[in-house]
Amino acid sequence: MYPRKFSYVAPSRVEDVLRLLKRYGDEAKLLAGGHSLLPMMKLRIVGPRVVIDLKNLRDRLAYIRDGARAVRIGALTTHAEIEFSDMLKREVPLLPEVARWVGDMQVRNMGTVGGSLAHADPAADWPVAMLALNATFTVQGARKRAVPASKFFKGPFTTALKPSELLTEITVPKPPKGHGWSWKKFERKAGDFATVNVAVIAVPDGRGQIRDVSIAVGSVNPVPYRAAGAEKMLRGKRPDAELLKAAAEAAAEPAEPTSDLRGSAEYKKWLTRVMVRRALEEALSRAGISVEVVQHA
Ligand SMILES: Cc1cc2nc3c(=O)[nH]c(=O)nc-3n(C[C@H](O)[C@H](O)[C@H](O)COP(=O)(O)OP(=O)(O)OC[C@H]3O[C@@H](n4cnc5c(N)ncnc54)[C@H](O)[C@@H]3O)c2cc1C
């Protein structure tokens, strides 16, 4: 199907994008990689009057920068650029791993991290990773504001972005050296969106205990969530298999999946528990925290 008729502009300055957004409001749509917007336009789910292509802003908004305490990623950075960043592999290895699992190579070469976050598909991968990493999003409108990942996703395909705003940058605090991490994405077939996706960051205390842990779960609710109850159970503990099982159960508690082509609600809830437990095991092992085996009489 062809999209509705639209005007096309490709400004080369952020100020011009903002001026156009202010003028056209929700009649305008920003075009980044086009891998979510164009299918929606072709299916006539959206029909913007004006498409504002961001491709001429790549010089300004496609970058990965290393800082003392955080890495900064420009919104127009592609999934592939994150996948192949040696600095990220060293500093925040979760990110290149997440990128590797997004769609296929064509999608990763065109799609952008900012486009994915702004699109806020409940089954997308970046929102889950950014939530686990306590990332902050820089949003530029009439003024600049910083929105934490935990406050950005409001519902399916709905974010804290106003029609007059552009997502410009993602700031990811560097997890401490020696942290463990895990990305578990269950997909029906290679390149598919997730049935369940889970990100875990685990920080050891150097004495075999968990100093800090973050667990984010996606695809089973309208927006991804942090498994706060499970995190609390694990902090300050020397884990054993029973604790991990209980934490995985607690992490799946808030999941309210719906039955669809990817499986029944019951199956997805069960899968959430399994994926969280596996992610915890992997992250703890990478953090050098051994899981005690409990001997039953
Ligand atoms: C075959 C296929 C498989 C895929 N598989 C996966 C997958 O496994 N996992 C996954 O997470 N995703 C997957 N995707 C989605 C893909 O990651 C998209 O690239 C991504 O969702 C949107 O990024 P984009 O740069 O293409 O944005 P676009 O499609 O250009 O834009 C998406 C939306 O975000 C808005 N937008 C874009 N950039 C900005 C910005 N800087 N500020 C404000 N608003 C902005 C646009 O106006 C639009 O509403 C897949 C897509 C396809 C086609």
PDB file of N, CA and C in Angstrom, residues 227-289:
ATOM      1  N   ALA A 227      12.375  -4.728  37.728  1.00  0.00           N
ATOM      2  CA  ALA A 227      11.872  -5.691  38.708  1.00  0.00           C
ATOM      3  C   ALA A 227      12.393  -5.300  40.083  1.00  0.00           C
ATOM      4  N   ALA A 228      11.809  -4.235  40.643  1.00  0.00           N
ATOM      5  CA  ALA A 228      12.328  -3.637  41.879  1.00  0.00           C
ATOM      6  C   ALA A 228      12.303  -4.626  43.055  1.00  0.00           C
ATOM      7  N   GLY A 229      11.245  -5.426  43.156  1.00  0.00           N
ATOM      8  CA  GLY A 229      11.117  -6.383  44.264  1.00  0.00           C
ATOM      9  C   GLY A 229      12.242  -7.413  44.216  1.00  0.00           C
ATOM     10  N   ALA A 230      12.512  -7.926  43.036  1.00  0.00           N
ATOM     11  CA  ALA A 230      13.571  -8.931  42.883  1.00  0.00           C
ATOM     12  C   ALA A 230      14.939  -8.308  43.164  1.00  0.00           C
ATOM     13  N   GLU A 231      15.140  -7.082  42.701  1.00  0.00           N
ATOM     14  CA  GLU A 231      16.427  -6.400  42.941  1.00  0.00           C
ATOM     15  C   GLU A 231      16.681  -6.286  44.448  1.00  0.00           C
ATOM     16  N   LYS A 232      15.627  -5.910  45.179  1.00  0.00           N
ATOM     17  CA  LYS A 232      15.747  -5.731  46.633  1.00  0.00           C
ATOM     18  C   LYS A 232      16.104  -7.060  47.318  1.00  0.00           C
ATOM     19  N   MET A 233      15.483  -8.152  46.829  1.00  0.00           N
ATOM     20  CA  MET A 233      15.770  -9.473  47.416  1.00  0.00           C
ATOM     21  C   MET A 233      17.245  -9.850  47.268  1.00  0.00           C
ATOM     22  N   LEU A 234      17.866  -9.368  46.184  1.00  0.00           N
ATOM     23  CA  LEU A 234      19.220  -9.822  45.851  1.00  0.00           C
ATOM     24  C   LEU A 234      20.332  -8.937  46.426  1.00  0.00           C
ATOM     25  N   ARG A 235      20.038  -7.624  46.615  1.00  0.00           N
ATOM     26  CA  ARG A 235      21.092  -6.713  47.066  1.00  0.00           C
ATOM     27  C   ARG A 235      21.655  -7.121  48.426  1.00  0.00           C
ATOM     28  N   GLY A 236      22.985  -7.143  48.521  1.00  0.00           N
ATOM     29  CA  GLY A 236      23.647  -7.465  49.782  1.00  0.00           C
ATOM     30  C   GLY A 236      23.668  -8.948  50.096  1.00  0.00           C
ATOM     31  N   LYS A 237      23.249  -9.776  49.146  1.00  0.00           N
ATOM     32  CA  LYS A 237      23.157 -11.220  49.428  1.00  0.00           C
ATOM     33  C   LYS A 237      24.261 -12.004  48.710  1.00  0.00           C
ATOM     34  N   ARG A 238      24.612 -13.137  49.343  1.00  0.00           N
ATOM     35  CA  ARG A 238      25.455 -14.137  48.685  1.00  0.00           C
ATOM     36  C   ARG A 238      24.457 -15.135  48.087  1.00  0.00           C
ATOM     37  N   PRO A 239      24.305 -15.150  46.759  1.00  0.00           N
ATOM     38  CA  PRO A 239      23.155 -15.866  46.189  1.00  0.00           C
ATOM     39  C   PRO A 239      23.307 -17.384  46.202  1.00  0.00           C
ATOM     40  N   ASP A 240      22.183 -18.066  46.363  1.00  0.00           N
ATOM     41  CA  ASP A 240      22.152 -19.499  46.098  1.00  0.00           C
ATOM     42  C   ASP A 240      21.002 -19.758  45.118  1.00  0.00           C
ATOM     43  N   ALA A 241      20.913 -21.005  44.676  1.00  0.00           N
ATOM     44  CA  ALA A 241      19.957 -21.332  43.611  1.00  0.00           C
ATOM     45  C   ALA A 241      18.521 -20.986  44.026  1.00  0.00           C
ATOM     46  N   GLU A 242      18.212 -21.181  45.294  1.00  0.00           N
ATOM     47  CA  GLU A 242      16.841 -20.905  45.746  1.00  0.00           C
ATOM     48  C   GLU A 242      16.522 -19.417  45.711  1.00  0.00           C
ATOM     49  N   LEU A 243      17.522 -18.619  46.091  1.00  0.00           N
ATOM     50  CA  LEU A 243      17.314 -17.166  46.051  1.00  0.00           C
ATOM     51  C   LEU A 243      17.089 -16.703  44.602  1.00  0.00           C
ATOM     52  N   LEU A 244      17.873 -17.262  43.681  1.00  0.00           N
ATOM     53  CA  LEU A 244      17.703 -16.869  42.269  1.00  0.00           C
ATOM     54  C   LEU A 244      16.322 -17.266  41.751  1.00  0.00           C
ATOM     55  N   LYS A 245      15.877 -18.431  42.165  1.00  0.00           N
ATOM     56  CA  LYS A 245      14.547 -18.892  41.734  1.00  0.00           C
ATOM     57  C   LYS A 245      13.463 -17.946  42.283  1.00  0.00           C
ATOM     58  N   ALA A 246      13.613 -17.601  43.558  1.00  0.00           N
ATOM     59  CA  ALA A 246      12.626 -16.705  44.182  1.00  0.00           C
ATOM     60  C   ALA A 246      12.678 -15.317  43.534  1.00  0.00           C
ATOM     61  N   ALA A 247      13.892 -14.844  43.212  1.00  0.00           N
ATOM     62  CA  ALA A 247      14.026 -13.528  42.577  1.00  0.00           C
ATOM     63  C   ALA A 247      13.399 -13.544  41.184  1.00  0.00           C
ATOM     64  N   ALA A 248      13.614 -14.634  40.448  1.00  0.00           N
ATOM     65  CA  ALA A 248      13.038 -14.738  39.095  1.00  0.00           C
ATOM     66  C   ALA A 248      11.510 -14.729  39.188  1.00  0.00           C
ATOM     67  N   GLU A 249      10.985 -15.407  40.196  1.00  0.00           N
ATOM     68  CA  GLU A 249       9.521 -15.411  40.376  1.00  0.00           C
ATOM     69  C   GLU A 249       9.014 -14.012  40.698  1.00  0.00           C
ATOM     70  N   ALA A 250       9.744 -13.329  41.578  1.00  0.00           N
ATOM     71  CA  ALA A 250       9.341 -11.959  41.940  1.00  0.00           C
ATOM     72  C   ALA A 250       9.441 -11.033  40.718  1.00  0.00           C
ATOM     73  N   ALA A 251      10.457 -11.250  39.891  1.00  0.00           N
ATOM     74  CA  ALA A 251      10.645 -10.383  38.710  1.00  0.00           C
ATOM     75  C   ALA A 251       9.520 -10.573  37.692  1.00  0.00           C
ATOM     76  N   ALA A 252       8.968 -11.792  37.643  1.00  0.00           N
ATOM     77  CA  ALA A 252       7.896 -12.065  36.669  1.00  0.00           C
ATOM     78  C   ALA A 252       6.526 -11.650  37.208  1.00  0.00           C
ATOM     79  N   GLU A 253       6.467 -11.358  38.506  1.00  0.00           N
ATOM     80  CA  GLU A 253       5.186 -11.025  39.144  1.00  0.00           C
ATOM     81  C   GLU A 253       4.434  -9.889  38.422  1.00  0.00           C
ATOM     82  N   PRO A 254       5.110  -8.750  38.116  1.00  0.00           N
ATOM     83  CA  PRO A 254       4.376  -7.647  37.483  1.00  0.00           C
ATOM     84  C   PRO A 254       3.988  -7.913  36.022  1.00  0.00           C
ATOM     85  N   ALA A 255       4.493  -8.986  35.427  1.00  0.00           N
ATOM     86  CA  ALA A 255       4.215  -9.239  33.996  1.00  0.00           C
ATOM     87  C   ALA A 255       2.749  -9.592  33.799  1.00  0.00           C
ATOM     88  N   GLU A 256       2.114  -8.894  32.876  1.00  0.00           N
ATOM     89  CA  GLU A 256       0.717  -9.205  32.527  1.00  0.00           C
ATOM     90  C   GLU A 256       0.619  -9.358  31.019  1.00  0.00           C
ATOM     91  N   PRO A 257       1.282 -10.381  30.467  1.00  0.00           N
ATOM     92  CA  PRO A 257       1.328 -10.513  29.012  1.00  0.00           C
ATOM     93  C   PRO A 257      -0.037 -10.895  28.435  1.00  0.00           C
ATOM     94  N   THR A 258      -0.208 -10.621  27.147  1.00  0.00           N
ATOM     95  CA  THR A 258      -1.443 -11.033  26.475  1.00  0.00           C
ATOM     96  C   THR A 258      -1.115 -12.193  25.534  1.00  0.00           C
ATOM     97  N   SER A 259      -2.097 -13.010  25.255  1.00  0.00           N
ATOM     98  CA  SER A 259      -1.901 -14.130  24.330  1.00  0.00           C
ATOM     99  C   SER A 259      -1.895 -13.582  22.909  1.00  0.00           C
ATOM    100  N   ASP A 260      -0.946 -14.025  22.109  1.00  0.00           N
ATOM    101  CA  ASP A 260      -0.910 -13.626  20.702  1.00  0.00           C
ATOM    102  C   ASP A 260      -0.118 -14.676  19.919  1.00  0.00           C
ATOM    103  N   LEU A 261       0.309 -14.293  18.705  1.00  0.00           N
ATOM    104  CA  LEU A 261       1.026 -15.251  17.854  1.00  0.00           C
ATOM    105  C   LEU A 261       2.308 -15.768  18.498  1.00  0.00           C
ATOM    106  N   ARG A 262       2.853 -14.995  19.440  1.00  0.00           N
ATOM    107  CA  ARG A 262       4.116 -15.405  20.064  1.00  0.00           C
ATOM    108  C   ARG A 262       3.900 -16.345  21.256  1.00  0.00           C
ATOM    109  N   GLY A 263       2.662 -16.595  21.620  1.00  0.00           N
ATOM    110  CA  GLY A 263       2.410 -17.547  22.704  1.00  0.00           C
ATOM    111  C   GLY A 263       1.266 -17.093  23.603  1.00  0.00           C
ATOM    112  N   SER A 264       0.856 -18.018  24.464  1.00  0.00           N
ATOM    113  CA  SER A 264      -0.243 -17.696  25.377  1.00  0.00           C
ATOM    114  C   SER A 264       0.299 -16.836  26.524  1.00  0.00           C
ATOM    115  N   ALA A 265      -0.606 -16.180  27.214  1.00  0.00           N
ATOM    116  CA  ALA A 265      -0.218 -15.354  28.358  1.00  0.00           C
ATOM    117  C   ALA A 265       0.509 -16.199  29.405  1.00  0.00           C
ATOM    118  N   GLU A 266       0.009 -17.427  29.655  1.00  0.00           N
ATOM    119  CA  GLU A 266       0.615 -18.296  30.686  1.00  0.00           C
ATOM    120  C   GLU A 266       2.046 -18.655  30.286  1.00  0.00           C
ATOM    121  N   TYR A 267       2.210 -18.987  29.014  1.00  0.00           N
ATOM    122  CA  TYR A 267       3.536 -19.364  28.519  1.00  0.00           C
ATOM    123  C   TYR A 267       4.516 -18.195  28.681  1.00  0.00           C
ATOM    124  N   LYS A 268       4.077 -16.990  28.327  1.00  0.00           N
ATOM    125  CA  LYS A 268       4.976 -15.827  28.408  1.00  0.00           C
ATOM    126  C   LYS A 268       5.356 -15.511  29.855  1.00  0.00           C
ATOM    127  N   LYS A 269       4.411 -15.709  30.749  1.00  0.00           N
ATOM    128  CA  LYS A 269       4.702 -15.459  32.172  1.00  0.00           C
ATOM    129  C   LYS A 269       5.768 -16.457  32.650  1.00  0.00           C
ATOM    130  N   TRP A 270       5.583 -17.716  32.279  1.00  0.00           N
ATOM    131  CA  TRP A 270       6.553 -18.757  32.642  1.00  0.00           C
ATOM    132  C   TRP A 270       7.915 -18.427  32.010  1.00  0.00           C
ATOM    133  N   LEU A 271       7.881 -18.016  30.731  1.00  0.00           N
ATOM    134  CA  LEU A 271       9.124 -17.698  30.015  1.00  0.00           C
ATOM    135  C   LEU A 271       9.857 -16.525  30.677  1.00  0.00           C
ATOM    136  N   THR A 272       9.105 -15.580  31.210  1.00  0.00           N
ATOM    137  CA  THR A 272       9.720 -14.439  31.887  1.00  0.00           C
ATOM    138  C   THR A 272      10.555 -14.922  33.071  1.00  0.00           C
ATOM    139  N   ARG A 273       9.989 -15.839  33.844  1.00  0.00           N
ATOM    140  CA  ARG A 273      10.729 -16.390  35.000  1.00  0.00           C
ATOM    141  C   ARG A 273      12.012 -17.079  34.538  1.00  0.00           C
ATOM    142  N   VAL A 274      11.877 -17.865  33.474  1.00  0.00           N
ATOM    143  CA  VAL A 274      13.036 -18.621  32.974  1.00  0.00           C
ATOM    144  C   VAL A 274      14.123 -17.658  32.469  1.00  0.00           C
ATOM    145  N   MET A 275      13.715 -16.652  31.699  1.00  0.00           N
ATOM    146  CA  MET A 275      14.704 -15.741  31.111  1.00  0.00           C
ATOM    147  C   MET A 275      15.394 -14.899  32.198  1.00  0.00           C
ATOM    148  N   VAL A 276      14.625 -14.487  33.218  1.00  0.00           N
ATOM    149  CA  VAL A 276      15.239 -13.706  34.301  1.00  0.00           C
ATOM    150  C   VAL A 276      16.252 -14.572  35.055  1.00  0.00           C
ATOM    151  N   ARG A 277      15.883 -15.814  35.327  1.00  0.00           N
ATOM    152  CA  ARG A 277      16.816 -16.677  36.075  1.00  0.00           C
ATOM    153  C   ARG A 277      18.103 -16.895  35.274  1.00  0.00           C
ATOM    154  N   ARG A 278      17.936 -17.155  33.974  1.00  0.00           N
ATOM    155  CA  ARG A 278      19.139 -17.356  33.140  1.00  0.00           C
ATOM    156  C   ARG A 278      19.985 -16.089  33.070  1.00  0.00           C
ATOM    157  N   ALA A 279      19.318 -14.947  32.966  1.00  0.00           N
ATOM    158  CA  ALA A 279      20.058 -13.674  32.880  1.00  0.00           C
ATOM    159  C   ALA A 279      20.809 -13.415  34.186  1.00  0.00           C
ATOM    160  N   LEU A 280      20.151 -13.720  35.310  1.00  0.00           N
ATOM    161  CA  LEU A 280      20.821 -13.525  36.601  1.00  0.00           C
ATOM    162  C   LEU A 280      22.043 -14.435  36.713  1.00  0.00           C
ATOM    163  N   GLU A 281      21.877 -15.686  36.326  1.00  0.00           N
ATOM    164  CA  GLU A 281      23.010 -16.633  36.408  1.00  0.00           C
ATOM    165  C   GLU A 281      24.184 -16.134  35.582  1.00  0.00           C
ATOM    166  N   GLU A 282      23.879 -15.660  34.365  1.00  0.00           N
ATOM    167  CA  GLU A 282      24.965 -15.215  33.484  1.00  0.00           C
ATOM    168  C   GLU A 282      25.630 -13.943  34.022  1.00  0.00           C
ATOM    169  N   ALA A 283      24.818 -12.984  34.458  1.00  0.00           N
ATOM    170  CA  ALA A 283      25.385 -11.722  34.955  1.00  0.00           C
ATOM    171  C   ALA A 283      26.224 -11.964  36.207  1.00  0.00           C
ATOM    172  N   LEU A 284      25.733 -12.818  37.100  1.00  0.00           N
ATOM    173  CA  LEU A 284      26.484 -13.089  38.332  1.00  0.00           C
ATOM    174  C   LEU A 284      27.798 -13.806  38.019  1.00  0.00           C
ATOM    175  N   SER A 285      27.752 -14.727  37.091  1.00  0.00           N
ATOM    176  CA  SER A 285      28.975 -15.433  36.709  1.00  0.00           C
ATOM    177  C   SER A 285      29.989 -14.444  36.119  1.00  0.00           C
ATOM    178  N   ARG A 286      29.519 -13.526  35.272  1.00  0.00           N
ATOM    179  CA  ARG A 286      30.444 -12.530  34.696  1.00  0.00           C
ATOM    180  C   ARG A 286      30.987 -11.577  35.771  1.00  0.00           C
ATOM    181  N   ALA A 287      30.215 -11.403  36.834  1.00  0.00           N
ATOM    182  CA  ALA A 287      30.653 -10.518  37.924  1.00  0.00           C
ATOM    183  C   ALA A 287      31.561 -11.273  38.909  1.00  0.00           C
ATOM    184  N   GLY A 288      31.768 -12.559  38.650  1.00  0.00           N
ATOM    185  CA  GLY A 288      32.629 -13.362  39.534  1.00  0.00           C
ATOM    186  C   GLY A 288      31.945 -13.726  40.840  1.00  0.00           C
ATOM    187  N   ILE A 289      30.618 -13.699  40.858  1.00  0.00           N
ATOM    188  CA  ILE A 289      29.868 -14.077  42.078  1.00  0.00           C
ATOM    189  C   ILE A 289      29.373 -15.509  41.886  1.00  0.00           C
TER     190      ILE A 289
END
